[in-house]
Amino acid sequence: MKQVKIISSLDINEGKVTTTLGDEYIPIFLKQGDVDGACGPYCVFMALLISGEISREDIDDLWNIKLSTRLGKLVKGMRDHDTLFRSGTHITELNTLLNNSFGKVIKTDKNLNSGKSLIPFIIEGLQKDAPIVVGVKNRDMSHWLLAVGYEEVNDKISKIFFLDPSGVNTSNYWNAAIDVIDPQSGIYPYAWIDHNEDTNEFIQLEEALLIQKL
């Protein structure tokens, strides 16, 4: 039997994945280029939209954000660390920046493991309705995705679903999936399904950051 679990505050409205925590549908997908920056901050912003702690209007006008607000403190920290517009980010950096800005309204939990041992952490977080920033890598790239759900087949986790800030805008709850039920041998065992259009790309899972509303 196949079952799909998606963060419960997510919905689809007018062909966009949205959050329904407030009184209106708020689109949450951010594609790299929408606000500039690296994939890590994009995933964090989407997680904060899902939690209802920031608004889409805030994200659309980051250059004029008041630096005294929680989001303003986060953005200032990203700029100071050169993580928002040019460089990549590390989970520990993102965790510290979030705790220094949104620590009173969200809690974070970082996991620096890699591979198979990271999967239970991701699934347990999703079961708590918490989005999770997850690192993926192979020989050619290192990237961050935002986990928003998973598929279970006969009581075994088969796929993890993500919003990929470098991927296409989607009318589904996710625009990326990683197959974890049937890994291949080697250091990059998991198939990133249809990432390269006609062929799967194989990756390793590396590090994760849970972001949960208090």
XYZ file of N, CA and C in Angstrom:
642
model
N 0.843 -1.197 0.000
C 0.000 0.000 0.000
C 0.882 1.253 0.000
N 0.538 2.209 -0.840
C 1.309 3.438 -0.965
C 0.600 4.584 -0.238
N 1.360 5.345 0.555
C 0.835 6.515 1.243
C 1.787 7.685 1.048
N 1.223 8.884 0.940
C 2.021 10.100 0.799
C 1.710 11.028 1.963
N 2.747 11.525 2.610
C 2.615 12.486 3.698
C 3.230 13.808 3.258
N 2.451 14.885 3.355
C 2.906 16.229 3.035
C 2.661 17.116 4.247
N 3.519 18.070 4.499
C 3.311 19.023 5.588
C 1.887 19.567 5.511
N 1.172 19.483 6.631
C -0.281 19.695 6.598
C -0.694 21.124 6.278
N 0.184 22.098 6.494
C -0.187 23.487 6.210
C -0.055 23.837 4.731
N 0.423 22.896 3.922
C 0.566 23.167 2.491
C -0.716 22.848 1.737
N -0.947 23.601 0.674
C -2.112 23.397 -0.179
C -1.733 23.827 -1.599
N -2.570 23.501 -2.543
C -2.393 23.957 -3.918
C -3.530 24.927 -4.239
N -3.175 26.126 -4.677
C -4.177 27.125 -5.021
C -3.729 27.866 -6.273
N -4.616 27.903 -7.269
C -4.337 28.577 -8.541
C -3.015 28.105 -9.135
N -2.775 26.799 -9.044
C -1.597 26.212 -9.661
C -0.289 26.461 -8.940
N -0.351 26.886 -7.674
C 0.864 27.151 -6.902
C 0.792 26.438 -5.564
N 1.960 25.989 -5.075
C 2.010 25.429 -3.739
C 2.001 26.597 -2.749
N 1.107 26.521 -1.773
C 0.877 27.628 -0.850
C 0.837 27.128 0.581
N 0.943 28.074 1.508
C 0.695 27.775 2.906
C -0.679 28.306 3.282
N -1.348 27.599 4.187
C -2.710 27.981 4.579
C -2.787 28.310 6.069
N -1.657 28.723 6.657
C -1.662 29.056 8.079
C -2.443 30.330 8.361
N -2.434 31.273 7.435
C -3.125 32.529 7.634
C -4.511 32.525 7.028
N -5.018 33.725 6.769
C -6.361 33.871 6.210
C -6.371 33.778 4.690
N -5.202 33.735 4.067
C -5.139 33.672 2.614
C -4.094 32.652 2.188
N -4.150 32.309 0.907
C -3.169 31.385 0.354
C -1.896 32.159 0.003
N -0.771 31.737 0.557
C 0.491 32.438 0.346
C 1.438 31.532 -0.444
N 1.792 31.897 -1.678
C 2.742 31.079 -2.444
C 4.079 30.992 -1.714
N 4.653 29.811 -1.657
C 5.894 29.659 -0.894
C 7.105 29.316 -1.748
N 6.893 28.868 -2.981
C 8.049 28.457 -3.772
C 8.867 29.662 -4.206
N 10.178 29.596 -3.962
C 11.103 30.628 -4.385
C 12.142 30.000 -5.296
N 12.234 30.496 -6.498
C 13.224 30.011 -7.462
C 14.448 30.905 -7.402
N 15.624 30.300 -7.419
C 16.843 31.095 -7.400
C 16.789 32.131 -8.509
N 16.955 33.382 -8.106
C 16.758 34.504 -9.016
C 15.594 35.364 -8.557
N 14.637 34.763 -7.790
C 13.489 35.527 -7.289
C 13.929 36.570 -6.262
N 14.840 36.186 -5.374
C 15.345 37.138 -4.374
C 16.860 37.215 -4.379
N 17.492 36.660 -5.408
C 18.937 36.506 -5.465
C 19.388 35.524 -4.392
N 20.666 35.158 -4.433
C 21.223 34.388 -3.344
C 21.485 32.933 -3.629
N 22.031 32.268 -2.633
C 22.379 30.858 -2.716
C 21.192 30.003 -2.314
N 21.304 28.698 -2.605
C 20.167 27.806 -2.390
C 19.823 27.632 -0.914
N 20.823 27.699 -0.018
C 20.543 27.546 1.406
C 19.583 28.593 1.942
N 19.881 29.889 1.750
C 18.935 30.919 2.180
C 17.557 30.793 1.548
N 17.483 30.389 0.270
C 16.176 30.202 -0.365
C 15.357 29.160 0.392
N 16.004 28.058 0.756
C 15.303 27.010 1.507
C 14.837 27.527 2.859
N 15.677 28.314 3.522
C 15.296 28.896 4.816
C 14.095 29.817 4.658
N 14.103 30.672 3.641
C 12.974 31.581 3.428
C 11.684 30.797 3.175
N 11.760 29.730 2.375
C 10.558 28.922 2.127
C 10.072 28.265 3.415
N 10.998 27.793 4.252
C 10.612 27.188 5.523
C 9.926 28.215 6.423
N 10.416 29.434 6.433
C 9.805 30.487 7.256
C 8.439 30.893 6.709
N 8.273 30.855 5.391
C 6.945 31.093 4.814
C 5.980 29.999 5.248
N 6.432 28.746 5.203
C 5.580 27.623 5.615
C 5.172 27.766 7.076
N 6.093 28.245 7.910
C 5.804 28.383 9.342
C 4.905 29.578 9.641
N 4.722 30.461 8.659
C 3.897 31.652 8.865
C 4.629 32.777 9.574
N 5.964 32.689 9.682
C 6.723 33.695 10.413
C 7.158 34.868 9.540
N 7.061 34.741 8.230
C 7.318 35.859 7.333
C 6.233 35.880 6.270
N 6.103 37.010 5.598
C 5.098 37.145 4.543
C 5.768 37.154 3.177
N 4.991 36.884 2.168
C 5.516 36.937 0.800
C 5.928 38.363 0.457
N 5.216 39.348 0.970
C 5.568 40.744 0.711
C 6.948 41.070 1.274
N 7.274 40.507 2.446
C 8.606 40.712 3.013
C 9.687 40.194 2.070
N 9.471 38.980 1.565
C 10.454 38.348 0.691
C 10.608 39.116 -0.615
N 9.498 39.631 -1.128
C 9.535 40.327 -2.410
C 10.185 41.697 -2.314
N 10.447 42.174 -1.077
C 11.040 43.503 -0.906
C 12.174 43.452 0.114
N 13.071 42.480 -0.047
C 14.149 42.297 0.919
C 15.082 43.498 1.016
N 15.253 44.205 -0.095
C 16.193 45.328 -0.080
C 15.727 46.441 0.856
N 14.418 46.516 1.105
C 13.882 47.580 1.962
C 13.413 47.072 3.323
N 13.821 45.848 3.685
C 13.383 45.274 4.944
C 13.973 46.055 6.120
N 13.181 46.264 7.154
C 13.682 46.919 8.358
C 14.607 45.956 9.092
N 15.840 46.392 9.330
C 16.825 45.498 9.922
C 16.551 45.221 11.401
N 15.596 45.933 11.998
C 15.244 45.690 13.403
C 14.255 44.531 13.552
N 13.637 44.079 12.445
C 12.699 42.959 12.507
C 13.467 41.639 12.535
N 12.761 40.557 12.829
C 13.415 39.245 12.841
C 13.996 38.920 11.471
N 13.183 39.136 10.415
C 13.674 38.857 9.079
C 14.833 39.785 8.729
N 14.736 41.044 9.157
C 15.818 41.996 8.902
C 17.120 41.549 9.541
N 17.052 41.030 10.769
C 18.259 40.534 11.434
C 18.837 39.331 10.701
N 17.941 38.462 10.205
C 18.400 37.293 9.451
C 19.093 37.722 8.169
N 18.463 38.628 7.424
C 19.031 39.086 6.161
C 20.354 39.804 6.396
N 20.432 40.633 7.440
C 21.692 41.324 7.748
C 22.791 40.311 8.045
N 22.451 39.275 8.826
C 23.441 38.247 9.117
C 23.913 37.531 7.870
N 22.974 37.261 6.948
C 23.354 36.610 5.694
C 24.267 37.501 4.865
N 23.966 38.782 4.842
C 24.816 39.702 4.090
C 26.193 39.803 4.732
N 26.226 39.892 6.061
C 27.509 39.995 6.761
C 28.372 38.762 6.543
N 27.717 37.593 6.423
C 28.450 36.346 6.208
C 28.642 36.034 4.723
N 28.201 36.967 3.868
C 28.331 36.799 2.420
C 27.633 35.530 1.927
N 26.478 35.213 2.572
C 25.782 33.990 2.187
C 24.532 34.245 1.361
N 24.069 35.472 1.290
C 22.782 35.695 0.631
C 22.912 35.797 -0.882
N 23.940 36.454 -1.357
C 23.954 36.777 -2.784
C 25.009 36.047 -3.607
N 26.062 35.524 -2.989
C 27.103 34.926 -3.813
C 27.504 33.525 -3.355
N 27.825 33.365 -2.093
C 28.476 32.128 -1.651
C 27.479 31.086 -1.187
N 27.954 29.848 -1.098
C 27.153 28.785 -0.515
C 27.147 28.888 1.000
N 26.356 28.046 1.621
C 26.216 28.107 3.074
C 26.388 26.733 3.694
N 26.690 26.741 4.985
C 26.832 25.523 5.768
C 25.664 25.462 6.741
N 25.258 24.245 7.095
C 24.135 24.075 8.017
C 24.366 24.811 9.329
N 25.580 24.762 9.843
C 25.873 25.430 11.116
C 25.687 26.928 10.997
N 26.077 27.517 9.857
C 25.855 28.949 9.637
C 24.372 29.281 9.628
N 23.599 28.516 8.863
C 22.163 28.765 8.783
C 21.511 28.614 10.147
N 21.914 27.610 10.904
C 21.355 27.371 12.227
C 21.624 28.559 13.145
N 22.864 29.047 13.149
C 23.215 30.187 14.002
C 22.453 31.436 13.607
N 22.377 31.714 12.303
C 21.661 32.893 11.832
C 20.185 32.839 12.215
N 19.574 31.667 12.104
C 18.160 31.525 12.475
C 17.954 31.705 13.975
N 18.808 31.116 14.777
C 18.674 31.237 16.221
C 18.861 32.678 16.683
N 19.718 33.430 15.999
C 19.967 34.826 16.371
C 18.848 35.759 15.932
N 17.971 35.310 15.051
C 16.921 36.190 14.532
C 15.516 35.691 14.890
N 15.245 34.412 14.675
C 13.905 33.863 14.887
C 13.842 32.902 16.073
N 14.862 32.927 16.924
C 14.963 31.948 18.001
C 13.808 31.942 18.991
N 13.058 33.056 19.095
C 11.943 33.115 20.038
C 10.654 32.514 19.480
N 10.605 32.290 18.163
C 9.356 31.813 17.562
C 9.515 30.494 16.814
N 10.753 30.089 16.560
C 10.982 28.788 15.930
C 12.077 28.059 16.701
N 12.112 26.753 16.535
C 13.244 25.992 17.052
C 13.899 25.257 15.890
N 15.194 25.089 15.995
C 15.938 24.392 14.961
C 16.636 23.180 15.566
N 16.934 22.237 14.716
C 17.675 21.045 15.130
C 18.538 20.621 13.955
N 19.849 20.723 14.109
C 20.734 20.368 12.996
C 21.258 18.950 13.173
N 21.479 18.301 12.051
C 22.021 16.948 12.034
C 23.155 16.937 11.013
N 24.365 16.663 11.483
C 25.543 16.729 10.631
C 25.931 15.377 10.057
N 25.052 14.390 10.188
C 25.322 13.075 9.625
C 25.121 13.085 8.110
N 25.430 11.979 7.480
C 25.213 11.841 6.051
C 24.695 10.448 5.744
N 24.155 10.296 4.540
C 23.725 8.986 4.089
C 22.476 8.465 4.783
N 22.406 7.151 4.898
C 21.227 6.459 5.404
C 20.828 6.921 6.794
N 21.799 7.264 7.635
C 21.502 7.654 9.019
C 20.742 8.965 9.098
N 20.729 9.738 7.997
C 20.019 11.015 7.991
C 18.526 10.849 7.707
N 18.145 9.753 7.086
C 16.756 9.573 6.656
C 15.773 9.568 7.827
N 16.005 8.839 8.934
C 15.046 8.883 10.055
C 14.864 10.296 10.612
N 15.933 11.077 10.659
C 15.837 12.463 11.136
C 14.895 13.268 10.244
N 15.026 13.108 8.927
C 14.169 13.835 7.990
C 12.714 13.405 8.147
N 12.477 12.108 8.212
C 11.107 11.595 8.296
C 10.444 12.000 9.608
N 11.168 11.893 10.717
C 10.595 12.290 12.009
C 10.241 13.775 12.027
N 11.067 14.597 11.397
C 10.752 16.020 11.321
C 9.512 16.283 10.483
N 9.394 15.620 9.352
C 8.213 15.798 8.505
C 6.951 15.314 9.197
N 7.066 14.282 10.004
C 5.918 13.803 10.766
C 5.456 14.834 11.800
N 6.353 15.748 12.172
C 6.009 16.852 13.075
C 5.572 18.091 12.298
N 5.417 17.955 10.982
C 5.035 19.064 10.105
C 6.107 20.144 10.034
N 7.362 19.772 10.207
C 8.463 20.727 10.129
C 9.200 20.574 8.805
N 9.367 21.650 8.035
C 10.205 21.578 6.837
C 11.664 21.405 7.229
N 12.453 20.761 6.357
C 13.832 20.437 6.696
C 14.734 20.763 5.511
N 15.733 21.585 5.753
C 16.754 21.871 4.750
C 17.702 20.678 4.703
N 17.880 20.104 3.514
C 18.690 18.894 3.357
C 19.756 19.133 2.289
N 20.987 18.738 2.607
C 22.073 18.845 1.651
C 22.168 17.605 0.773
N 22.435 17.795 -0.510
C 22.718 16.688 -1.426
C 23.999 17.022 -2.166
N 24.762 15.986 -2.496
C 26.006 16.237 -3.220
C 26.387 15.030 -4.058
N 27.209 15.270 -5.064
C 27.929 14.227 -5.789
C 29.237 14.832 -6.273
N 29.886 14.199 -7.217
C 31.200 14.693 -7.654
C 31.127 16.065 -8.303
N 29.959 16.388 -8.868
C 29.853 17.604 -9.674
C 29.162 18.765 -8.993
N 28.483 18.513 -7.889
C 27.718 19.615 -7.292
C 27.447 19.361 -5.823
N 27.107 20.463 -5.137
C 26.634 20.432 -3.758
C 25.473 21.407 -3.682
N 24.359 20.991 -3.081
C 23.123 21.762 -3.226
C 22.253 21.563 -1.989
N 21.361 22.532 -1.738
C 20.382 22.427 -0.653
C 18.981 22.327 -1.226
N 18.170 21.461 -0.620
C 16.758 21.284 -0.961
C 15.937 21.423 0.308
N 14.632 21.686 0.156
C 13.740 21.764 1.309
C 12.779 20.586 1.285
N 12.911 19.683 2.260
C 12.035 18.518 2.350
C 10.663 18.928 2.856
N 9.603 18.495 2.122
C 8.232 18.858 2.492
C 7.310 17.641 2.586
N 7.817 16.448 2.294
C 6.953 15.271 2.375
C 7.702 14.006 2.000
N 6.982 12.891 2.065
C 7.592 11.612 1.708
C 6.519 10.630 1.267
N 6.984 9.562 0.609
C 6.119 8.465 0.188
C 6.523 7.210 0.941
N 5.508 6.444 1.351
C 5.730 5.198 2.082
C 5.035 4.070 1.314
N 5.766 2.991 1.052
C 5.207 1.832 0.361
C 5.390 0.608 1.253
N 4.255 0.009 1.631
C 4.294 -1.173 2.508
C 5.144 -0.919 3.749
N 4.898 0.225 4.382
C 5.553 0.623 5.635
C 7.042 0.903 5.488
N 7.529 1.101 4.274
C 8.922 1.474 4.062
C 8.978 2.811 3.334
N 9.859 3.698 3.790
C 10.012 4.990 3.127
C 10.614 4.770 1.748
N 9.922 5.224 0.710
C 10.390 5.005 -0.658
C 10.949 6.263 -1.308
N 10.323 7.409 -1.078
C 10.790 8.661 -1.673
C 10.662 9.793 -0.651
N 11.546 10.754 -0.771
C 11.424 12.011 -0.029
C 11.173 13.109 -1.053
N 10.196 13.971 -0.771
C 9.793 15.023 -1.698
C 10.348 16.373 -1.238
N 10.773 17.171 -2.216
C 11.449 18.437 -1.916
C 10.932 19.572 -2.786
N 11.112 20.781 -2.279
C 11.084 21.975 -3.112
C 12.531 22.345 -3.383
N 12.883 22.366 -4.665
C 14.241 22.647 -5.112
C 14.287 24.069 -5.659
N 15.005 24.988 -4.988
C 15.007 26.383 -5.456
C 15.651 26.574 -6.821
N 16.399 25.583 -7.303
C 16.961 25.687 -8.653
C 16.075 25.007 -9.690
N 14.988 24.396 -9.236
C 14.108 23.652 -10.134
C 12.998 24.504 -10.720
N 12.104 23.836 -11.432
C 11.012 24.539 -12.108
C 9.913 24.884 -11.109
N 9.202 25.974 -11.409
C 8.012 26.287 -10.629
C 7.014 25.151 -10.828
N 6.240 24.848 -9.812
C 5.443 23.637 -9.861
C 4.014 23.877 -9.416
N 3.097 23.112 -9.992
C 1.714 23.126 -9.523
C 1.457 21.950 -8.602
N 2.536 21.268 -8.214
C 2.454 20.155 -7.271
C 2.996 20.616 -5.922
N 2.961 19.732 -4.923
C 3.513 20.057 -3.615
C 5.035 20.025 -3.624
N 5.619 19.390 -4.619
C 7.076 19.284 -4.698
C 7.508 19.362 -6.158
N 8.775 19.691 -6.372
C 9.325 19.691 -7.723
C 10.598 18.857 -7.816
N 10.880 18.094 -6.765
C 12.033 17.200 -6.773
C 11.741 16.023 -5.852
N 12.284 14.864 -6.190
C 12.110 13.669 -5.366
C 13.400 12.865 -5.384
N 13.692 12.250 -4.250
C 14.855 11.376 -4.151
C 14.382 10.000 -3.711
N 14.768 8.991 -4.487
C 14.387 7.605 -4.222
C 15.349 7.019 -3.195
N 14.816 6.626 -2.029
C 15.675 6.095 -0.968
C 15.408 4.624 -0.670
N 14.467 4.002 -1.379
C 14.095 2.633 -1.057
C 15.011 1.618 -1.749
N 15.614 2.016 -2.838
C 16.410 1.066 -3.614
C 17.747 1.693 -4.003
N 18.613 1.985 -3.024
C 19.874 2.655 -3.337
C 20.824 1.748 -4.115
N 21.637 2.380 -4.962
C 22.678 1.629 -5.647
C 23.911 1.568 -4.739
N 24.857 0.741 -5.088
C 26.088 0.657 -4.316
C 26.978 1.853 -4.642
N 27.896 2.173 -3.731
C 28.810 3.273 -3.965
C 28.544 4.453 -3.054
N 29.321 5.510 -3.241
C 29.236 6.659 -2.332
C 28.106 7.611 -2.695
N 27.503 7.442 -3.874
C 26.353 8.266 -4.268
C 25.195 7.333 -4.605
N 24.485 6.838 -3.582
C 23.558 5.727 -3.800
C 22.139 6.110 -4.190
N 21.727 7.369 -3.978
C 20.308 7.701 -4.099
C 20.001 8.430 -5.404
N 18.927 8.036 -6.045
C 18.548 8.615 -7.338
C 17.731 9.887 -7.139
N 18.240 10.981 -7.686
C 17.503 12.245 -7.761
C 16.686 12.148 -9.042
N 15.405 11.839 -8.887
C 14.569 11.392 -9.995
C 14.325 12.515 -11.005
N 14.650 12.222 -12.286
C 14.407 13.144 -13.396
C 15.063 14.506 -13.218
N 16.112 14.570 -12.397
C 16.779 15.862 -12.219
C 17.421 16.333 -13.513
N 18.000 15.399 -14.258
C 18.585 15.737 -15.551
C 17.685 15.274 -16.691
N 16.422 15.604 -16.600
C 15.411 15.331 -17.618
C 15.278 13.836 -17.902
N 16.070 13.289 -18.805
C 15.866 11.903 -19.221
C 16.536 10.877 -18.313
N 17.509 11.301 -17.523
C 18.245 10.361 -16.687
C 18.265 10.827 -15.242
N 18.359 9.867 -14.330
C 18.488 10.201 -12.929
C 19.925 10.599 -12.616
N 20.067 11.485 -11.627
C 21.384 11.837 -11.112
C 21.514 11.203 -9.738
N 22.657 10.623 -9.436
C 22.829 9.936 -8.165
C 23.608 10.811 -7.196
N 23.105 10.840 -5.954
C 23.628 11.774 -4.953
C 23.782 11.074 -3.606
N 24.434 11.776 -2.695
C 24.466 11.393 -1.296
C 23.745 12.466 -0.490
N 23.043 12.047 0.558
C 22.430 12.989 1.485
C 23.492 13.444 2.478
N 23.537 14.743 2.744
C 24.565 15.244 3.651
C 24.055 16.433 4.451
N 23.871 16.226 5.736
C 23.470 17.258 6.695
C 22.016 17.703 6.484
N 21.408 18.144 7.573
C 20.025 18.610 7.510
C 19.745 19.560 8.658
N 18.771 20.427 8.459
C 18.370 21.405 9.468
C 16.863 21.472 9.553
N 16.306 21.045 10.679
C 14.873 21.113 10.930
C 14.517 22.521 11.388
N 13.416 23.063 10.866
C 12.941 24.398 11.220
C 11.470 24.273 11.612
N 11.180 24.428 12.897
C 9.829 24.145 13.402
C 9.278 25.329 14.176
N 8.032 25.658 13.898
C 7.339 26.739 14.606
C 7.088 26.325 16.052
N 7.378 27.220 16.997
C 7.112 26.939 18.406
C 5.627 27.049 18.726
